[in-house]
CSV table of N, CA and C in Angstrom, one decimal:
chain,number,residue,atom,x,y,z
A,1,MET,N,-0.5,-38.7,-184.6
A,1,MET,CA,0.3,-39.9,-184.7
A,1,MET,C,-0.2,-40.7,-186.0
A,2,LYS,N,0.8,-41.1,-186.7
A,2,LYS,CA,0.6,-41.8,-188.0
A,2,LYS,C,0.4,-43.3,-187.7
A,3,LYS,N,-0.6,-43.8,-188.3
A,3,LYS,CA,-0.8,-45.3,-188.2
A,3,LYS,C,-0.4,-46.0,-189.4
A,4,ASP,N,0.3,-47.1,-189.2
A,4,ASP,CA,0.7,-48.0,-190.4
A,4,ASP,C,-0.4,-49.0,-190.6
A,5,TYR,N,-0.8,-49.1,-191.8
A,5,TYR,CA,-1.9,-50.1,-192.2
A,5,TYR,C,-1.2,-51.3,-192.8
A,6,GLN,N,-1.8,-52.4,-192.5
A,6,GLN,CA,-1.2,-53.7,-193.0
A,6,GLN,C,-2.0,-54.2,-194.2
A,7,SER,N,-3.2,-53.7,-194.4
A,7,SER,CA,-4.0,-54.2,-195.6
A,7,SER,C,-5.0,-53.1,-196.0
A,8,PHE,N,-5.6,-53.3,-197.2
A,8,PHE,CA,-6.6,-52.4,-197.7
A,8,PHE,C,-7.9,-52.5,-196.9
A,9,GLU,N,-8.1,-53.7,-196.3
A,9,GLU,CA,-9.3,-53.8,-195.4
A,9,GLU,C,-9.2,-52.9,-194.2
A,10,GLU,N,-8.0,-52.8,-193.6
A,10,GLU,CA,-7.8,-51.8,-192.5
A,10,GLU,C,-8.1,-50.4,-192.9
A,11,ILE,N,-7.6,-50.1,-194.1
A,11,ILE,CA,-7.8,-48.7,-194.6
A,11,ILE,C,-9.3,-48.4,-194.8
A,12,SER,N,-9.9,-49.4,-195.5
A,12,SER,CA,-11.4,-49.3,-195.7
A,12,SER,C,-12.1,-49.2,-194.4
A,13,PHE,N,-11.8,-50.0,-193.5
A,13,PHE,CA,-12.5,-49.9,-192.2
A,13,PHE,C,-12.3,-48.6,-191.5
A,14,GLU,N,-11.1,-48.1,-191.5
A,14,GLU,CA,-10.8,-46.8,-190.9
A,14,GLU,C,-11.5,-45.6,-191.6
A,15,LEU,N,-11.6,-45.7,-193.0
A,15,LEU,CA,-12.4,-44.7,-193.7
A,15,LEU,C,-13.8,-44.7,-193.4
A,16,LYS,N,-14.4,-45.9,-193.3
A,16,LYS,CA,-15.8,-46.1,-192.9
A,16,LYS,C,-16.1,-45.5,-191.5
A,17,LYS,N,-15.1,-45.8,-190.6
A,17,LYS,CA,-15.3,-45.3,-189.2
A,17,LYS,C,-15.2,-43.8,-189.2
A,18,LEU,N,-14.3,-43.2,-189.9
A,18,LEU,CA,-14.2,-41.7,-189.9
A,18,LEU,C,-15.4,-41.1,-190.6
A,19,ASN,N,-15.9,-41.7,-191.6
A,19,ASN,CA,-17.1,-41.2,-192.3
A,19,ASN,C,-18.3,-41.2,-191.4
A,20,LEU,N,-18.4,-42.3,-190.6
A,20,LEU,CA,-19.5,-42.4,-189.6
A,20,LEU,C,-19.4,-41.3,-188.5
A,21,GLN,N,-18.1,-41.1,-188.1
A,21,GLN,CA,-17.9,-40.1,-187.0
A,21,GLN,C,-18.2,-38.7,-187.6
A,22,ARG,N,-17.9,-38.5,-188.8
A,22,ARG,CA,-18.2,-37.2,-189.5
A,22,ARG,C,-19.7,-37.0,-189.6
A,23,LYS,N,-20.5,-38.0,-190.0
A,23,LYS,CA,-21.9,-37.9,-190.1
A,23,LYS,C,-22.5,-37.7,-188.7
A,24,ILE,N,-22.0,-38.4,-187.7
A,24,ILE,CA,-22.6,-38.2,-186.3
A,24,ILE,C,-22.3,-36.8,-185.8
A,25,ALA,N,-21.1,-36.2,-186.1
A,25,ALA,CA,-20.8,-34.9,-185.7
A,25,ALA,C,-21.7,-33.9,-186.4
A,26,LEU,N,-22.0,-34.1,-187.7
A,26,LEU,CA,-22.9,-33.2,-188.5
A,26,LEU,C,-24.3,-33.3,-187.9
A,27,GLU,N,-24.8,-34.5,-187.6
A,27,GLU,CA,-26.1,-34.6,-187.0
A,27,GLU,C,-26.2,-33.9,-185.6
A,28,GLU,N,-25.2,-34.0,-184.8
A,28,GLU,CA,-25.1,-33.3,-183.5
A,28,GLU,C,-25.2,-31.8,-183.7
A,29,LEU,N,-24.5,-31.3,-184.7
A,29,LEU,CA,-24.4,-29.9,-185.0
A,29,LEU,C,-25.8,-29.4,-185.5
A,30,LYS,N,-26.5,-30.2,-186.3
A,30,LYS,CA,-27.8,-29.9,-186.7
A,30,LYS,C,-28.8,-29.8,-185.6
A,31,ASN,N,-28.7,-30.8,-184.7
A,31,ASN,CA,-29.5,-30.9,-183.5
A,31,ASN,C,-29.3,-29.7,-182.6
A,32,ALA,N,-28.1,-29.3,-182.4
A,32,ALA,CA,-27.8,-28.1,-181.6
A,32,ALA,C,-28.4,-26.8,-182.3
A,33,GLY,N,-28.3,-26.7,-183.6
A,33,GLY,CA,-28.9,-25.6,-184.3
A,33,GLY,C,-30.4,-25.6,-184.1
A,34,TYR,N,-31.1,-26.7,-184.2
A,34,TYR,CA,-32.5,-26.8,-184.0
A,34,TYR,C,-32.9,-26.4,-182.6
A,35,THR,N,-32.1,-26.9,-181.6
A,35,THR,CA,-32.4,-26.6,-180.2
A,35,THR,C,-32.3,-25.1,-180.0
A,36,ALA,N,-31.2,-24.5,-180.5
A,36,ALA,CA,-31.0,-23.1,-180.3
A,36,ALA,C,-32.2,-22.3,-181.0
A,37,GLN,N,-32.5,-22.7,-182.1
A,37,GLN,CA,-33.6,-22.0,-182.8
A,37,GLN,C,-34.9,-22.1,-182.1
A,38,HIS,N,-35.2,-23.3,-181.5
A,38,HIS,CA,-36.4,-23.5,-180.7
A,38,HIS,C,-36.4,-22.7,-179.5
A,39,ASN,N,-35.3,-22.6,-178.8
A,39,ASN,CA,-35.2,-21.8,-177.6
A,39,ASN,C,-35.4,-20.3,-177.9
A,40,ILE,N,-34.8,-19.9,-179.0
A,40,ILE,CA,-35.0,-18.5,-179.3
A,40,ILE,C,-36.4,-18.2,-179.6
A,41,GLN,N,-37.1,-19.0,-180.4
A,41,GLN,CA,-38.5,-18.8,-180.8
A,41,GLN,C,-39.4,-18.9,-179.5
A,42,SER,N,-39.1,-19.8,-178.6
A,42,SER,CA,-39.9,-19.9,-177.4
A,42,SER,C,-39.8,-18.7,-176.5
A,43,SER,N,-38.6,-18.2,-176.3
A,43,SER,CA,-38.4,-17.0,-175.5
A,43,SER,C,-39.0,-15.8,-176.1
A,44,PHE,N,-39.0,-15.7,-177.5
A,44,PHE,CA,-39.6,-14.6,-178.2
A,44,PHE,C,-41.1,-14.6,-178.0
A,45,TRP,N,-41.7,-15.7,-178.1
A,45,TRP,CA,-43.2,-15.8,-178.0
A,45,TRP,C,-43.6,-15.6,-176.5
A,46,MET,N,-42.8,-16.1,-175.6
A,46,MET,CA,-43.1,-15.8,-174.2
A,46,MET,C,-43.1,-14.4,-173.9
A,47,GLY,N,-42.1,-13.6,-174.4
A,47,GLY,CA,-42.0,-12.2,-174.1
A,47,GLY,C,-43.2,-11.5,-174.8
A,48,THR,N,-43.6,-11.9,-176.0
A,48,THR,CA,-44.7,-11.3,-176.7
A,48,THR,C,-46.0,-11.5,-175.9
A,49,VAL,N,-46.2,-12.7,-175.4
A,49,VAL,CA,-47.4,-13.0,-174.7
A,49,VAL,C,-47.5,-12.2,-173.4
A,50,PHE,N,-46.3,-12.2,-172.7
A,50,PHE,CA,-46.2,-11.5,-171.4
A,50,PHE,C,-46.6,-10.0,-171.6
A,51,ASN,N,-46.0,-9.4,-172.7
A,51,ASN,CA,-46.3,-8.0,-173.0
A,51,ASN,C,-47.8,-7.7,-173.3
A,52,ALA,N,-48.4,-8.6,-174.0
A,52,ALA,CA,-49.8,-8.5,-174.3
A,52,ALA,C,-50.7,-8.6,-173.1
A,53,ILE,N,-50.3,-9.5,-172.2
A,53,ILE,CA,-51.1,-9.7,-171.0
A,53,ILE,C,-50.9,-8.4,-170.1
A,54,LYS,N,-49.7,-7.9,-170.0
A,54,LYS,CA,-49.4,-6.7,-169.2
A,54,LYS,C,-50.2,-5.6,-169.8
A,55,LYS,N,-50.2,-5.4,-171.1
A,55,LYS,CA,-51.0,-4.3,-171.7
A,55,LYS,C,-52.5,-4.4,-171.4
A,56,PHE,N,-53.1,-5.5,-171.7
A,56,PHE,CA,-54.5,-5.7,-171.5
A,56,PHE,C,-54.8,-5.6,-170.0
A,57,GLY,N,-54.0,-6.1,-169.1
A,57,GLY,CA,-54.2,-6.0,-167.7
A,57,GLY,C,-54.2,-4.6,-167.2
A,58,THR,N,-53.3,-3.8,-167.7
A,58,THR,CA,-53.2,-2.4,-167.4
A,58,THR,C,-54.5,-1.7,-167.8
A,59,LEU,N,-54.9,-1.9,-169.1
A,59,LEU,CA,-56.1,-1.3,-169.6
A,59,LEU,C,-57.3,-1.7,-168.8
A,60,TYR,N,-57.4,-2.9,-168.4
A,60,TYR,CA,-58.5,-3.4,-167.6
A,60,TYR,C,-58.6,-2.7,-166.2
A,61,LEU,N,-57.4,-2.6,-165.6
A,61,LEU,CA,-57.4,-1.8,-164.3
A,61,LEU,C,-57.8,-0.4,-164.5
A,62,ILE,N,-57.3,0.3,-165.5
A,62,ILE,CA,-57.7,1.7,-165.7
A,62,ILE,C,-59.2,1.8,-165.9
A,63,LYS,N,-59.8,0.9,-166.7
A,63,LYS,CA,-61.2,0.9,-166.9
A,63,LYS,C,-62.0,0.7,-165.6
A,64,ARG,N,-61.5,-0.2,-164.7
A,64,ARG,CA,-62.1,-0.5,-163.4
A,64,ARG,C,-62.0,0.8,-162.5
A,65,ILE,N,-60.9,1.4,-162.6
A,65,ILE,CA,-60.7,2.6,-161.7
A,65,ILE,C,-61.7,3.7,-162.1
A,66,PHE,N,-61.8,4.0,-163.4
A,66,PHE,CA,-62.6,5.1,-163.9
A,66,PHE,C,-64.1,4.8,-163.9
A,67,LYS,N,-64.5,3.5,-163.8
A,67,LYS,CA,-65.9,3.2,-163.7
A,67,LYS,C,-66.5,3.6,-162.4
A,68,ARG,N,-65.7,3.5,-161.4
A,68,ARG,CA,-66.2,3.8,-160.0
A,68,ARG,C,-66.5,5.2,-159.8
């Protein structure tokens, strides 16, 4: 829908409003990117830690079994 402007002040106001909306959308996009990156890194490290615990736990159990 096309809007008819009555003055340059209305045009200026509309341009400022659209510029702010664009900046807000850009910041929301950046935030979504940081959140996704953080989630990926967290899950990666959790998997690595879990695998290390599993590995050392298995080795510990094997040592205990053969010590007897």
